[in-house]
Structure formats: C-alpha cells, structure tokens
Amino acid sequence: MSREPEVVITAYPDGPYLVRGAYRIVDEDGNEIGLTRRTVALCRCGRSGQKPWCDSSHKLSNFRTPAKTPRSSLPHKKDDPGGRPGLL
Ligand code: FES
C-alpha cells in the first residue's frame, strides 16, 4: 500500500502561502500548470501582478496578517458544523 505524497501549505506571516511537496496546481479549466519547483508561493494579499504567484508586492503594501488564526474561527461545512474546519 502506497502512501499519498504529502503537500504542506504554510501561511507565511505577513506574506504568501508557501506550498511544498508533491502538489499539483491547475487553472480554472482544470489544466495543470506545469511547475518544476518543489516550493511555490501563492499570493495572499491580493496585490500581486502575477497572480496566483507572489511577486513580493505584499512587502510594498505593508500587508499584515493576524498573529494567529484561532481554530474556533475557521469555517465549517454548512451541513456539518462539527466537521473538519476549513471545508466549505
Ligand atoms: S502575498 Fe506576496 S504579493 Fe501577495
């Protein structure tokens, strides 16, 4: 039995989401965006000129994130309020 390759997404403080591991990124039509890097940075501030990638515009705009997101504030699936956080 093989194990799924692990993908780790890290919310970088005051910056992008860093995606590491055996990820796949697809466009809105489901076409895979071919990448050779093991780590990519996805824009979280909304100001990148190269979305979905981070182009460091967050630094110029002084983007700030909350210190920590409390688990209790994460959204739950509407029909399963006791379900896993973050699944809508
Ligand atoms: S998070 Fe870096 S440009 Fe948006």
PDB file of C-alpha atoms and ligand atoms in Angstrom:
ATOM      1  CA  MET A   1       0.000   0.000   0.000  1.00  0.00           C
ATOM      2  CA  SER A   2       1.460   3.342  -1.040  1.00  0.00           C
ATOM      3  CA  ARG A   3       1.025   6.489   0.917  1.00  0.00           C
ATOM      4  CA  GLU A   4      -0.182   9.749  -0.679  1.00  0.00           C
ATOM      5  CA  PRO A   5       2.665  12.191  -1.195  1.00  0.00           C
ATOM      6  CA  GLU A   6       2.490  14.931   1.368  1.00  0.00           C
ATOM      7  CA  VAL A   7       1.754  18.534   0.469  1.00  0.00           C
ATOM      8  CA  VAL A   8       2.279  21.178   3.130  1.00  0.00           C
ATOM      9  CA  ILE A   9       0.822  24.691   2.872  1.00  0.00           C
ATOM     10  CA  THR A  10       2.270  27.235   5.261  1.00  0.00           C
ATOM     11  CA  ALA A  11       0.701  30.649   5.846  1.00  0.00           C
ATOM     12  CA  TYR A  12       3.826  32.766   5.952  1.00  0.00           C
ATOM     13  CA  PRO A  13       3.498  35.639   8.452  1.00  0.00           C
ATOM     14  CA  ASP A  14       2.653  38.900   6.618  1.00  0.00           C
ATOM     15  CA  GLY A  15       3.217  37.129   3.290  1.00  0.00           C
ATOM     16  CA  PRO A  16       2.178  34.370   0.909  1.00  0.00           C
ATOM     17  CA  TYR A  17       1.087  30.765   1.277  1.00  0.00           C
ATOM     18  CA  LEU A  18       4.114  28.558   0.731  1.00  0.00           C
ATOM     19  CA  VAL A  19       3.235  25.252  -0.938  1.00  0.00           C
ATOM     20  CA  ARG A  20       5.751  22.446  -0.564  1.00  0.00           C
ATOM     21  CA  GLY A  21       5.761  18.835  -1.603  1.00  0.00           C
ATOM     22  CA  ALA A  22       4.156  16.836  -4.381  1.00  0.00           C
ATOM     23  CA  TYR A  23       1.497  19.432  -5.234  1.00  0.00           C
ATOM     24  CA  ARG A  24      -0.418  19.952  -8.493  1.00  0.00           C
ATOM     25  CA  ILE A  25      -1.789  23.358  -9.430  1.00  0.00           C
ATOM     26  CA  VAL A  26      -4.499  23.631 -12.093  1.00  0.00           C
ATOM     27  CA  ASP A  27      -6.172  26.588 -13.787  1.00  0.00           C
ATOM     28  CA  GLU A  28      -9.930  27.270 -13.747  1.00  0.00           C
ATOM     29  CA  ASP A  29     -10.418  24.718 -16.548  1.00  0.00           C
ATOM     30  CA  GLY A  30      -8.558  22.002 -14.711  1.00  0.00           C
ATOM     31  CA  ASN A  31      -5.463  22.243 -16.903  1.00  0.00           C
ATOM     32  CA  GLU A  32      -2.352  21.569 -14.949  1.00  0.00           C
ATOM     33  CA  ILE A  33       0.099  24.437 -14.648  1.00  0.00           C
ATOM     34  CA  GLY A  34       3.445  22.746 -15.138  1.00  0.00           C
ATOM     35  CA  LEU A  35       5.904  23.674 -12.455  1.00  0.00           C
ATOM     36  CA  THR A  36       9.268  22.181 -11.673  1.00  0.00           C
ATOM     37  CA  ARG A  37       9.817  23.812  -8.308  1.00  0.00           C
ATOM     38  CA  ARG A  38       9.291  21.876  -5.109  1.00  0.00           C
ATOM     39  CA  THR A  39       8.112  25.056  -3.359  1.00  0.00           C
ATOM     40  CA  VAL A  40       5.916  27.855  -4.703  1.00  0.00           C
ATOM     41  CA  ALA A  41       4.481  30.984  -3.082  1.00  0.00           C
ATOM     42  CA  LEU A  42       0.819  31.834  -3.669  1.00  0.00           C
ATOM     43  CA  CYS A  43      -0.341  35.415  -3.184  1.00  0.00           C
ATOM     44  CA  ARG A  44      -2.447  36.003  -0.099  1.00  0.00           C
ATOM     45  CA  CYS A  45      -2.500  39.813  -0.114  1.00  0.00           C
ATOM     46  CA  GLY A  46      -4.291  40.218  -3.467  1.00  0.00           C
ATOM     47  CA  ARG A  47      -1.782  42.752  -4.790  1.00  0.00           C
ATOM     48  CA  SER A  48       0.492  40.545  -6.878  1.00  0.00           C
ATOM     49  CA  GLY A  49       0.870  41.460 -10.535  1.00  0.00           C
ATOM     50  CA  GLN A  50       1.481  37.764 -11.318  1.00  0.00           C
ATOM     51  CA  LYS A  51      -1.441  36.034  -9.574  1.00  0.00           C
ATOM     52  CA  PRO A  52      -1.691  33.404  -8.332  1.00  0.00           C
ATOM     53  CA  TRP A  53       2.023  33.721  -7.598  1.00  0.00           C
ATOM     54  CA  CYS A  54       3.507  36.019  -5.014  1.00  0.00           C
ATOM     55  CA  ASP A  55       5.693  38.718  -6.583  1.00  0.00           C
ATOM     56  CA  SER A  56       6.631  40.312  -3.244  1.00  0.00           C
ATOM     57  CA  SER A  57       4.129  43.162  -3.670  1.00  0.00           C
ATOM     58  CA  HIS A  58       2.942  42.343  -0.144  1.00  0.00           C
ATOM     59  CA  LYS A  59       6.121  43.983   1.171  1.00  0.00           C
ATOM     60  CA  LEU A  60       5.461  47.269  -0.634  1.00  0.00           C
ATOM     61  CA  SER A  61       1.837  47.336   0.521  1.00  0.00           C
ATOM     62  CA  ASN A  62       2.777  46.560   4.132  1.00  0.00           C
ATOM     63  CA  PHE A  63       0.418  43.567   4.159  1.00  0.00           C
ATOM     64  CA  ARG A  64      -0.224  42.289   7.681  1.00  0.00           C
ATOM     65  CA  THR A  65      -1.834  39.075   8.847  1.00  0.00           C
ATOM     66  CA  PRO A  66      -3.349  38.372  12.240  1.00  0.00           C
ATOM     67  CA  ALA A  67      -0.877  36.913  14.722  1.00  0.00           C
ATOM     68  CA  LYS A  68      -2.634  33.529  14.756  1.00  0.00           C
ATOM     69  CA  THR A  69      -5.950  32.281  13.452  1.00  0.00           C
ATOM     70  CA  PRO A  70      -7.855  30.600  16.276  1.00  0.00           C
ATOM     71  CA  ARG A  71      -9.127  27.158  15.226  1.00  0.00           C
ATOM     72  CA  SER A  72     -12.605  28.024  16.502  1.00  0.00           C
ATOM     73  CA  SER A  73     -12.933  30.802  13.888  1.00  0.00           C
ATOM     74  CA  LEU A  74     -12.316  28.525  10.898  1.00  0.00           C
ATOM     75  CA  PRO A  75     -15.374  27.951   8.694  1.00  0.00           C
ATOM     76  CA  HIS A  76     -17.097  24.584   8.768  1.00  0.00           C
ATOM     77  CA  LYS A  77     -19.057  22.784   6.103  1.00  0.00           C
ATOM     78  CA  LYS A  78     -22.575  24.251   6.249  1.00  0.00           C
ATOM     79  CA  ASP A  79     -24.403  20.962   6.755  1.00  0.00           C
ATOM     80  CA  ASP A  80     -21.799  19.588   9.135  1.00  0.00           C
ATOM     81  CA  PRO A  81     -20.926  22.194  11.757  1.00  0.00           C
ATOM     82  CA  GLY A  82     -18.928  19.585  13.653  1.00  0.00           C
ATOM     83  CA  GLY A  83     -16.958  18.661  10.538  1.00  0.00           C
ATOM     84  CA  ARG A  84     -13.384  19.443   9.701  1.00  0.00           C
ATOM     85  CA  PRO A  85     -12.571  23.160   9.836  1.00  0.00           C
ATOM     86  CA  GLY A  86     -11.846  24.897   6.560  1.00  0.00           C
ATOM     87  CA  LEU A  87     -14.011  22.594   4.426  1.00  0.00           C
ATOM     88  CA  LEU A  88     -16.920  24.514   2.914  1.00  0.00           C
TER      89      LEU A  88
HETATM   90  S1  FES B   1       1.412  37.685  -0.813  1.00  0.00           S
HETATM   91 FE1  FES B   1       3.153  38.286  -1.916  1.00  0.00          FE
HETATM   92  S2  FES B   1       2.375  39.546  -3.478  1.00  0.00           S
HETATM   93 FE2  FES B   1       0.636  38.938  -2.374  1.00  0.00          FE
END
